């Protein structure tokens, strides 16, 4: 197990991951830092999952939704959505 703050751990991480689950803070800078720090470690064909993605601001915070949109713009392909959970795949 690795215990630590997300950003410093992501900087030291060296192993590609096949599955990345982001369920962190809901402030934009925190959610973006998690995405930017960890998404580069998702290997081609790997899965990136976001929790608490709400398109409608009345349903929840917008930071995870905005970062999810950034991931799509960066080339991650949407696979499925269940409630507030969004699953994406990095192209092979």
XYZ file of N, CA and C in Angstrom:
276
model
N 0.836 -1.180 0.000
C 0.000 0.000 0.000
C 0.883 1.247 0.000
N 0.362 2.279 -0.626
C 1.044 3.567 -0.634
C 0.115 4.566 0.036
N 0.606 5.247 1.041
C -0.191 6.232 1.748
C 0.503 7.580 1.603
N -0.248 8.582 1.164
C 0.328 9.898 1.020
C -0.630 10.818 0.302
N -0.224 12.045 0.138
C -1.032 13.010 -0.587
C -0.933 12.725 -2.083
N -2.024 12.906 -2.779
C -2.147 12.520 -4.175
C -1.069 13.109 -5.085
N -0.865 14.405 -5.033
C 0.058 15.054 -5.974
C 1.499 14.586 -5.784
N 2.053 14.599 -4.575
C 3.437 14.128 -4.441
C 3.589 12.643 -4.807
N 2.604 11.837 -4.454
C 2.698 10.420 -4.795
C 2.651 10.247 -6.309
N 1.782 11.000 -6.981
C 1.683 10.868 -8.444
C 2.990 11.281 -9.123
N 3.686 12.235 -8.551
C 4.971 12.674 -9.128
C 6.035 11.588 -9.012
N 5.972 10.814 -7.941
C 6.973 9.773 -7.710
C 6.573 8.436 -8.350
N 5.333 8.310 -8.755
C 4.830 7.050 -9.308
C 5.504 6.754 -10.641
N 5.879 5.493 -10.872
C 6.579 5.151 -12.111
C 5.946 3.983 -12.862
N 4.928 3.361 -12.305
C 4.334 2.182 -12.918
C 3.055 2.539 -13.650
N 2.921 2.140 -14.918
C 1.650 2.383 -15.622
C 0.514 1.640 -14.920
N -0.664 2.240 -14.947
C -1.833 1.615 -14.317
C -2.882 1.294 -15.371
N -3.589 0.213 -15.162
C -4.653 -0.184 -16.076
C -6.004 0.351 -15.652
N -6.114 0.747 -14.378
C -7.380 1.252 -13.846
C -7.071 2.364 -12.862
N -7.675 3.525 -13.089
C -7.488 4.670 -12.199
C -8.855 5.198 -11.796
N -9.103 5.269 -10.491
C -10.367 5.763 -9.950
C -10.095 7.078 -9.233
N -10.704 8.156 -9.722
C -10.533 9.469 -9.094
C -11.798 9.820 -8.328
N -11.666 9.865 -7.021
C -12.765 10.234 -6.135
C -12.165 11.120 -5.058
N -11.847 12.320 -5.453
C -11.147 13.207 -4.533
C -11.953 14.425 -4.173
N -11.245 15.518 -3.988
C -11.872 16.763 -3.603
C -12.750 17.330 -4.701
N -13.673 18.193 -4.309
C -14.603 18.768 -5.265
C -14.278 20.203 -5.628
N -13.189 20.728 -5.097
C -12.721 22.038 -5.535
C -12.013 21.823 -6.868
N -12.174 22.748 -7.799
C -11.626 22.558 -9.138
C -10.129 22.296 -9.116
N -9.371 23.102 -8.354
C -7.917 22.925 -8.353
C -7.502 21.563 -7.819
N -8.236 21.037 -6.846
C -7.919 19.721 -6.271
C -8.240 18.618 -7.274
N -9.430 18.686 -7.879
C -9.831 17.674 -8.863
C -8.897 17.700 -10.071
N -8.523 18.883 -10.522
C -7.626 19.007 -11.666
C -6.234 18.466 -11.335
N -5.750 18.749 -10.136
C -4.432 18.248 -9.730
C -4.418 16.722 -9.698
N -5.498 16.103 -9.210
C -5.584 14.638 -9.223
C -5.533 14.115 -10.656
N -6.318 14.718 -11.525
C -6.352 14.288 -12.926
C -4.996 14.485 -13.600
N -4.434 15.667 -13.476
C -3.165 15.956 -14.140
C -2.028 15.097 -13.587
N -2.067 14.838 -12.294
C -1.009 14.039 -11.686
C -1.078 12.571 -12.036
N -2.282 12.037 -12.159
C -2.439 10.597 -12.326
C -2.791 10.142 -13.736
N -3.464 10.950 -14.521
C -3.947 10.475 -15.827
C -2.815 10.067 -16.759
N -1.662 10.680 -16.611
C -0.529 10.327 -17.474
C -0.038 8.907 -17.204
N -0.411 8.341 -16.076
C 0.018 6.984 -15.723
C -0.925 5.910 -16.263
N -2.076 6.313 -16.800
C -3.018 5.331 -17.349
C -2.457 4.821 -18.674
N -2.248 3.512 -18.735
C -1.638 2.946 -19.946
C -2.645 2.908 -21.094
N -2.165 2.832 -22.326
C -3.070 2.740 -23.472
C -4.048 1.577 -23.302
N -5.312 1.842 -23.555
C -6.356 0.851 -23.351
C -6.842 0.785 -21.917
N -6.209 1.567 -21.020
C -6.564 1.563 -19.607
C -7.832 2.362 -19.332
N -8.356 2.171 -18.142
C -9.623 2.766 -17.737
C -9.414 3.876 -16.722
N -10.113 4.982 -16.928
C -10.124 6.122 -16.011
C -11.561 6.311 -15.553
N -11.782 6.343 -14.243
C -13.132 6.467 -13.693
C -13.193 7.688 -12.787
N -14.229 8.494 -12.982
C -14.490 9.655 -12.123
C -15.756 9.414 -11.318
N -15.740 9.854 -10.078
C -16.933 9.796 -9.232
C -17.446 11.208 -8.998
N -18.734 11.323 -8.772
C -19.399 12.602 -8.483
C -19.382 13.557 -9.661
N -19.636 13.035 -10.851
C -19.735 13.854 -12.053
C -21.207 14.221 -12.245
N -21.517 15.486 -12.093
C -22.889 15.976 -12.227
C -22.927 17.072 -13.285
N -23.664 16.837 -14.358
C -23.789 17.847 -15.409
C -24.576 19.057 -14.930
N -25.592 18.815 -14.124
C -26.450 19.887 -13.627
C -25.904 20.367 -12.282
N -25.541 21.653 -12.172
C -25.001 22.164 -10.904
C -25.945 21.961 -9.718
N -27.235 21.846 -9.960
C -28.186 21.632 -8.870
C -28.020 20.250 -8.242
N -27.417 19.323 -8.985
C -27.250 17.957 -8.485
C -25.966 17.763 -7.694
N -24.997 18.633 -7.874
C -23.731 18.483 -7.164
C -22.692 19.437 -7.694
N -21.506 19.358 -7.123
C -20.408 20.244 -7.520
C -20.006 20.054 -8.968
N -19.455 21.091 -9.539
C -19.100 21.060 -10.955
C -17.653 20.687 -11.239
N -16.790 20.721 -10.247
C -15.372 20.446 -10.508
C -15.141 19.066 -11.128
N -15.682 17.980 -10.578
C -15.455 16.683 -11.231
C -15.998 16.650 -12.665
N -17.119 17.306 -12.916
C -17.673 17.352 -14.275
C -16.747 18.111 -15.215
N -16.216 19.230 -14.769
C -15.315 20.026 -15.603
C -14.022 19.268 -15.900
N -13.513 18.545 -14.918
C -12.286 17.776 -15.135
C -12.577 16.569 -16.024
N -13.742 15.961 -15.878
C -14.168 14.883 -16.774
C -14.180 15.391 -18.222
N -14.745 16.584 -18.428
C -14.764 17.165 -19.772
C -13.347 17.384 -20.298
N -12.456 17.783 -19.435
C -11.050 17.969 -19.813
C -10.454 16.640 -20.266
N -10.753 15.559 -19.541
C -10.235 14.236 -19.906
C -10.725 13.827 -21.292
N -11.993 14.097 -21.581
C -12.538 13.786 -22.905
C -11.817 14.619 -23.961
N -11.604 15.888 -23.686
C -10.894 16.757 -24.624
C -9.453 16.289 -24.832
N -8.876 15.659 -23.812
C -7.507 15.152 -23.897
C -7.426 13.817 -24.627
N -8.575 13.261 -25.015
C -8.559 12.035 -25.807
C -9.089 10.792 -25.133
N -9.436 10.871 -23.848
C -10.057 9.724 -23.197
C -11.461 9.561 -23.771
N -11.837 8.335 -24.095
C -13.135 8.074 -24.728
C -14.160 7.617 -23.698
N -15.320 8.291 -23.647
C -16.371 7.849 -22.722
C -16.817 6.418 -23.054
N -16.990 5.618 -22.002
C -17.423 4.230 -22.148
C -18.814 4.038 -21.574
N -19.030 4.554 -20.350
C -20.338 4.381 -19.725
C -20.538 5.411 -18.617
N -21.801 5.534 -18.211
C -22.184 6.412 -17.096
C -23.242 5.690 -16.275
N -23.024 5.645 -14.973
C -23.987 5.061 -14.052
C -24.113 6.018 -12.879
N -25.270 6.649 -12.740
C -25.414 7.667 -11.708
C -24.377 8.750 -11.929
N -23.582 9.043 -10.901
C -22.549 10.082 -11.029
C -21.186 9.511 -11.406
N -21.132 8.230 -11.730
C -19.888 7.567 -12.097
C -19.687 7.619 -13.607
N -18.510 8.049 -14.054
C -18.209 8.118 -15.480
C -16.955 7.288 -15.754
N -17.059 6.432 -16.752
C -15.955 5.536 -17.120
C -15.436 5.953 -18.486
N -14.124 6.111 -18.586
C -13.473 6.474 -19.842
C -12.348 5.478 -20.123
N -11.936 5.428 -21.381
C -10.823 4.560 -21.761
C -9.794 5.374 -22.531
N -8.539 5.148 -22.198
C -7.454 5.787 -22.962
C -7.296 4.989 -24.257
N -7.271 5.666 -25.387
C -7.093 4.928 -26.647
C -5.818 4.101 -26.662
N -5.874 2.989 -27.348
C -4.692 2.097 -27.443
C -3.644 2.708 -28.339
